[in-house]
Amino acid sequence: MPIGFNQEDIQKLDAVVATRRRVKQGDNLFSNGDSFTSLFAIRTGFFKTCVSTADGREQVTGFQMAGEIIGLDGIVSDYHSCNAVALEDAEVCVMPFANVEDLSREFPQLQRHVHKIMSREIVRENSVMMLLGNMRAEERLAAFLLNLVQRLHARGFSQSELTLRMSREEIGSYLGMKLETVSRAFSKFSDEGIIEVKQRYVRIIEPDALKKIFDPQTCT
Amino acid sequence: MPIGFNQEDIQKLDAVVATRRRVKQGDNLFSNGDSFTSLFAIRTGFFKTCVSTADGREQVTGFQMAGEIIGLDGIVSDYHSCNAVALEDAEVCVMPFANVEDLSREFPQLQRHVHKIMSREIVRENSVMMLLGNMRAEERLAAFLLNLVQRLHARGFSQSELTLRMSREEIGSYLGMKLETVSRAFSKFSDEGIIEVKQRYVRIIEPDALKKIFDPQTCT
DNA sequence: AATTGGCTTTGATGCAAGTCAAACGATGGT
DNA sequence: ACCATCGTTTGACTTGCATCAAAGCCAATT
């Protein structure tokens, strides 16, 4: 929740949250084609969102963790155009979008907050397009790891250690590469002493080396 | 502008537009790092938006035509994170975002409209991610052409003929491929009699064949 | 302790797209 | 009309990643 509200406001703002909902690992919070009614704020757990073609190819469009909002894809056409899958047991706040809009009109701060969340998602997707369109496999993985660990750090976790919630295949789908290529890139980084990998546990030994792979110019 | 307003409302809504602005071909409407104050509605002309890395690689993130809104990337951090370049002489309506937010609070219809525009952009980017992550060169170009001609048709232009406003290199940047690969894909489609190409003029002879390339399953 | 199944790693090979290079074609200026 | 410039096409070659295949690792189950 954004800052700048008094006690009284905060009580009203609680009204955006209708209920909470638990989602078991592997279950969908919502699916492509579901009618859209609510945004979801992740309280605990970890999600992926993905779209798929008619012939079954799947593209992971994002990974979301506690504090992030999912469901924005549904606003435009009143039904969802992607799937949101829990990668571990999760709990979300259900925020009926009608409530969000009503209260946004009352509280400019909330209105601004909603706009920023949507804009942030647009900007994030811009940088994923850059990743997919211009970068090579190892650059993609380096950028991915740095982004993940940075977001986890902002939530109070370590900035050098993490446990991946997703498989090699899901990472590959997000980064536009095959699971074998993901695995090879992990092995390469590991051989070079940049990271330590043990299954889904990753420790970043040389963050600067990762940054350099991701962006060779700025990091001499 | 969305429907469902009466005469009086429409007059008030005119207040979102502060001024108009002309942008010459090749000029930037805004650039990465510019402070964000306004959204822009394209009246005439054609734009590309693009982001770039420190080492100079550029990724076109979208092409925008009359009636579309650009500048949404600036909301989250109050400065723009991409460049918007006019691909032909253009005119835009400048809509100071403060006005948009103020009037959104007054007119739920406008509020909804703004939300939908942002959501639509998120969904569009999702499908570009699918293109970049999962599709091969010819599929990407087929999808691109179909999307372009569909948007032009919605504006009253032909559904079988178009004049590209962008170079092979810009198409390639958008689709994550090199200009030579774009050119080869055009030549291939042309050899197969699916399209006719003469520089930037393109006539779609077999739209169904394009759809089939783009999505082999659903279009038997 | 052995078995099963899912995920991951590693190796060998093939291919789509990138790179390099040259020629061609349009366009605009002198 | 000519030339310079820029964008495009095409060909020959290279390469990074995908594909195919096999083996290894780990956790859960019997």
PDB file of N, CA, C and O in Angstrom, chain A residues 1 41-47 63-70 88 117 120 124 146-159 165:
ATOM      1  N   MET A   1       0.829  -1.219   0.000  1.00  0.00           N
ATOM      2  CA  MET A   1       0.000   0.000   0.000  1.00  0.00           C
ATOM      3  C   MET A   1       0.856   1.259   0.000  1.00  0.00           C
ATOM      4  O   MET A   1       1.887   1.328   0.652  1.00  0.00           O
ATOM      5  N   ALA A  41      -3.668  -9.205  -5.142  1.00  0.00           N
ATOM      6  CA  ALA A  41      -2.391  -8.819  -4.530  1.00  0.00           C
ATOM      7  C   ALA A  41      -1.834 -10.055  -3.852  1.00  0.00           C
ATOM      8  O   ALA A  41      -2.519 -10.680  -3.031  1.00  0.00           O
ATOM      9  N   ILE A  42      -0.618 -10.411  -4.195  1.00  0.00           N
ATOM     10  CA  ILE A  42      -0.023 -11.616  -3.617  1.00  0.00           C
ATOM     11  C   ILE A  42       0.434 -11.326  -2.188  1.00  0.00           C
ATOM     12  O   ILE A  42       1.206 -10.396  -1.962  1.00  0.00           O
ATOM     13  N   ARG A  43      -0.093 -12.100  -1.250  1.00  0.00           N
ATOM     14  CA  ARG A  43       0.354 -11.968   0.149  1.00  0.00           C
ATOM     15  C   ARG A  43       1.547 -12.881   0.400  1.00  0.00           C
ATOM     16  O   ARG A  43       2.568 -12.463   0.915  1.00  0.00           O
ATOM     17  N   THR A  44       1.377 -14.128   0.025  1.00  0.00           N
ATOM     18  CA  THR A  44       2.481 -15.076   0.152  1.00  0.00           C
ATOM     19  C   THR A  44       2.476 -15.977  -1.074  1.00  0.00           C
ATOM     20  O   THR A  44       1.437 -16.166  -1.704  1.00  0.00           O
ATOM     21  N   GLY A  45       3.636 -16.537  -1.370  1.00  0.00           N
ATOM     22  CA  GLY A  45       3.718 -17.478  -2.477  1.00  0.00           C
ATOM     23  C   GLY A  45       4.308 -16.848  -3.716  1.00  0.00           C
ATOM     24  O   GLY A  45       4.754 -15.695  -3.705  1.00  0.00           O
ATOM     25  N   PHE A  46       4.275 -17.611  -4.790  1.00  0.00           N
ATOM     26  CA  PHE A  46       5.019 -17.244  -5.999  1.00  0.00           C
ATOM     27  C   PHE A  46       4.226 -17.735  -7.197  1.00  0.00           C
ATOM     28  O   PHE A  46       3.759 -18.873  -7.207  1.00  0.00           O
ATOM     29  N   PHE A  47       4.057 -16.861  -8.178  1.00  0.00           N
ATOM     30  CA  PHE A  47       3.242 -17.209  -9.349  1.00  0.00           C
ATOM     31  C   PHE A  47       4.036 -17.060 -10.637  1.00  0.00           C
ATOM     32  O   PHE A  47       5.035 -16.345 -10.697  1.00  0.00           O
ATOM     33  N   PHE A  63       7.094 -13.686 -13.661  1.00  0.00           N
ATOM     34  CA  PHE A  63       7.056 -14.366 -12.362  1.00  0.00           C
ATOM     35  C   PHE A  63       6.725 -13.309 -11.325  1.00  0.00           C
ATOM     36  O   PHE A  63       7.312 -12.225 -11.340  1.00  0.00           O
ATOM     37  N   GLN A  64       5.779 -13.626 -10.437  1.00  0.00           N
ATOM     38  CA  GLN A  64       5.328 -12.614  -9.472  1.00  0.00           C
ATOM     39  C   GLN A  64       5.477 -13.130  -8.049  1.00  0.00           C
ATOM     40  O   GLN A  64       5.188 -14.295  -7.778  1.00  0.00           O
ATOM     41  N   MET A  65       5.891 -12.238  -7.172  1.00  0.00           N
ATOM     42  CA  MET A  65       6.087 -12.631  -5.773  1.00  0.00           C
ATOM     43  C   MET A  65       5.296 -11.724  -4.836  1.00  0.00           C
ATOM     44  O   MET A  65       4.582 -10.826  -5.289  1.00  0.00           O
ATOM     45  N   ALA A  66       5.405 -11.991  -3.548  1.00  0.00           N
ATOM     46  CA  ALA A  66       4.630 -11.266  -2.542  1.00  0.00           C
ATOM     47  C   ALA A  66       4.686  -9.757  -2.765  1.00  0.00           C
ATOM     48  O   ALA A  66       5.742  -9.195  -3.047  1.00  0.00           O
ATOM     49  N   GLY A  67       3.541  -9.122  -2.656  1.00  0.00           N
ATOM     50  CA  GLY A  67       3.466  -7.679  -2.796  1.00  0.00           C
ATOM     51  C   GLY A  67       3.162  -7.232  -4.209  1.00  0.00           C
ATOM     52  O   GLY A  67       2.866  -6.063  -4.435  1.00  0.00           O
ATOM     53  N   GLU A  68       3.219  -8.146  -5.164  1.00  0.00           N
ATOM     54  CA  GLU A  68       2.963  -7.752  -6.552  1.00  0.00           C
ATOM     55  C   GLU A  68       1.497  -8.033  -6.922  1.00  0.00           C
ATOM     56  O   GLU A  68       0.816  -8.826  -6.281  1.00  0.00           O
ATOM     57  N   ILE A  69       1.062  -7.361  -7.979  1.00  0.00           N
ATOM     58  CA  ILE A  69      -0.341  -7.403  -8.382  1.00  0.00           C
ATOM     59  C   ILE A  69      -0.476  -8.198  -9.670  1.00  0.00           C
ATOM     60  O   ILE A  69       0.269  -7.953 -10.617  1.00  0.00           O
ATOM     61  N   ILE A  70      -1.407  -9.123  -9.729  1.00  0.00           N
ATOM     62  CA  ILE A  70      -1.666  -9.797 -10.996  1.00  0.00           C
ATOM     63  C   ILE A  70      -3.134  -9.714 -11.386  1.00  0.00           C
ATOM     64  O   ILE A  70      -4.005  -9.521 -10.545  1.00  0.00           O
ATOM     65  N   GLU A  88       4.085 -22.174  -5.829  1.00  0.00           N
ATOM     66  CA  GLU A  88       4.101 -22.749  -4.477  1.00  0.00           C
ATOM     67  C   GLU A  88       2.787 -22.345  -3.816  1.00  0.00           C
ATOM     68  O   GLU A  88       2.079 -21.472  -4.327  1.00  0.00           O
ATOM     69  N   ILE A 117       1.272   1.157 -11.014  1.00  0.00           N
ATOM     70  CA  ILE A 117       1.413  -0.299 -11.102  1.00  0.00           C
ATOM     71  C   ILE A 117       1.285  -0.763 -12.558  1.00  0.00           C
ATOM     72  O   ILE A 117       2.064  -1.578 -13.041  1.00  0.00           O
ATOM     73  N   ARG A 120       4.307   0.423 -14.525  1.00  0.00           N
ATOM     74  CA  ARG A 120       5.488  -0.373 -14.173  1.00  0.00           C
ATOM     75  C   ARG A 120       5.498  -1.685 -14.952  1.00  0.00           C
ATOM     76  O   ARG A 120       6.540  -2.138 -15.421  1.00  0.00           O
ATOM     77  N   ARG A 124       8.302  -2.936 -17.481  1.00  0.00           N
ATOM     78  CA  ARG A 124       8.941  -4.240 -17.295  1.00  0.00           C
ATOM     79  C   ARG A 124       8.881  -5.048 -18.577  1.00  0.00           C
ATOM     80  O   ARG A 124       9.879  -5.620 -19.014  1.00  0.00           O
ATOM     81  N   LEU A 146      19.825 -11.458 -11.742  1.00  0.00           N
ATOM     82  CA  LEU A 146      20.003 -10.174 -11.058  1.00  0.00           C
ATOM     83  C   LEU A 146      18.661  -9.560 -10.695  1.00  0.00           C
ATOM     84  O   LEU A 146      18.480  -9.033  -9.600  1.00  0.00           O
ATOM     85  N   ASN A 147      17.717  -9.648 -11.618  1.00  0.00           N
ATOM     86  CA  ASN A 147      16.388  -9.086 -11.347  1.00  0.00           C
ATOM     87  C   ASN A 147      15.712  -9.820 -10.195  1.00  0.00           C
ATOM     88  O   ASN A 147      15.157  -9.198  -9.290  1.00  0.00           O
ATOM     89  N   LEU A 148      15.775 -11.148 -10.224  1.00  0.00           N
ATOM     90  CA  LEU A 148      15.131 -11.931  -9.167  1.00  0.00           C
ATOM     91  C   LEU A 148      15.708 -11.600  -7.799  1.00  0.00           C
ATOM     92  O   LEU A 148      14.982 -11.337  -6.841  1.00  0.00           O
ATOM     93  N   VAL A 149      17.022 -11.610  -7.718  1.00  0.00           N
ATOM     94  CA  VAL A 149      17.667 -11.434  -6.418  1.00  0.00           C
ATOM     95  C   VAL A 149      17.447 -10.008  -5.913  1.00  0.00           C
ATOM     96  O   VAL A 149      17.301  -9.776  -4.711  1.00  0.00           O
ATOM     97  N   GLN A 150      17.356  -9.074  -6.839  1.00  0.00           N
ATOM     98  CA  GLN A 150      17.100  -7.685  -6.449  1.00  0.00           C
ATOM     99  C   GLN A 150      15.696  -7.544  -5.853  1.00  0.00           C
ATOM    100  O   GLN A 150      15.504  -6.878  -4.834  1.00  0.00           O
ATOM    101  N   ARG A 151      14.734  -8.190  -6.489  1.00  0.00           N
ATOM    102  CA  ARG A 151      13.367  -8.123  -5.959  1.00  0.00           C
ATOM    103  C   ARG A 151      13.260  -8.849  -4.623  1.00  0.00           C
ATOM    104  O   ARG A 151      12.546  -8.404  -3.717  1.00  0.00           O
ATOM    105  N   LEU A 152      13.962  -9.964  -4.488  1.00  0.00           N
ATOM    106  CA  LEU A 152      13.928 -10.675  -3.212  1.00  0.00           C
ATOM    107  C   LEU A 152      14.598  -9.849  -2.124  1.00  0.00           C
ATOM    108  O   LEU A 152      14.114  -9.780  -0.986  1.00  0.00           O
ATOM    109  N   HIS A 153      15.696  -9.215  -2.475  1.00  0.00           N
ATOM    110  CA  HIS A 153      16.406  -8.382  -1.507  1.00  0.00           C
ATOM    111  C   HIS A 153      15.506  -7.261  -0.997  1.00  0.00           C
ATOM    112  O   HIS A 153      15.490  -6.955   0.203  1.00  0.00           O
ATOM    113  N   ALA A 154      14.733  -6.669  -1.912  1.00  0.00           N
ATOM    114  CA  ALA A 154      13.805  -5.601  -1.518  1.00  0.00           C
ATOM    115  C   ALA A 154      12.761  -6.109  -0.519  1.00  0.00           C
ATOM    116  O   ALA A 154      12.128  -5.315   0.173  1.00  0.00           O
ATOM    117  N   ARG A 155      12.585  -7.421  -0.457  1.00  0.00           N
ATOM    118  CA  ARG A 155      11.630  -8.019   0.481  1.00  0.00           C
ATOM    119  C   ARG A 155      12.319  -8.578   1.716  1.00  0.00           C
ATOM    120  O   ARG A 155      11.739  -9.353   2.482  1.00  0.00           O
ATOM    121  N   GLY A 156      13.574  -8.238   1.886  1.00  0.00           N
ATOM    122  CA  GLY A 156      14.266  -8.631   3.097  1.00  0.00           C
ATOM    123  C   GLY A 156      15.052  -9.924   2.999  1.00  0.00           C
ATOM    124  O   GLY A 156      15.604 -10.404   3.991  1.00  0.00           O
ATOM    125  N   PHE A 157      15.113 -10.507   1.802  1.00  0.00           N
ATOM    126  CA  PHE A 157      15.903 -11.731   1.657  1.00  0.00           C
ATOM    127  C   PHE A 157      17.344 -11.387   1.296  1.00  0.00           C
ATOM    128  O   PHE A 157      17.677 -10.223   1.047  1.00  0.00           O
ATOM    129  N   SER A 158      18.147 -12.402   1.241  1.00  0.00           N
ATOM    130  CA  SER A 158      19.566 -12.230   0.925  1.00  0.00           C
ATOM    131  C   SER A 158      19.747 -11.651  -0.467  1.00  0.00           C
ATOM    132  O   SER A 158      18.938 -11.877  -1.364  1.00  0.00           O
ATOM    133  N   GLN A 159      20.821 -10.894  -0.664  1.00  0.00           N
ATOM    134  CA  GLN A 159      21.102 -10.429  -2.024  1.00  0.00           C
ATOM    135  C   GLN A 159      22.102 -11.319  -2.738  1.00  0.00           C
ATOM    136  O   GLN A 159      22.565 -11.004  -3.833  1.00  0.00           O
ATOM    137  N   ARG A 165      11.952 -20.835  -7.591  1.00  0.00           N
ATOM    138  CA  ARG A 165      10.631 -21.445  -7.409  1.00  0.00           C
ATOM    139  C   ARG A 165      10.179 -22.122  -8.702  1.00  0.00           C
ATOM    140  O   ARG A 165       9.139 -22.773  -8.734  1.00  0.00           O
TER     141      ARG A 165
END
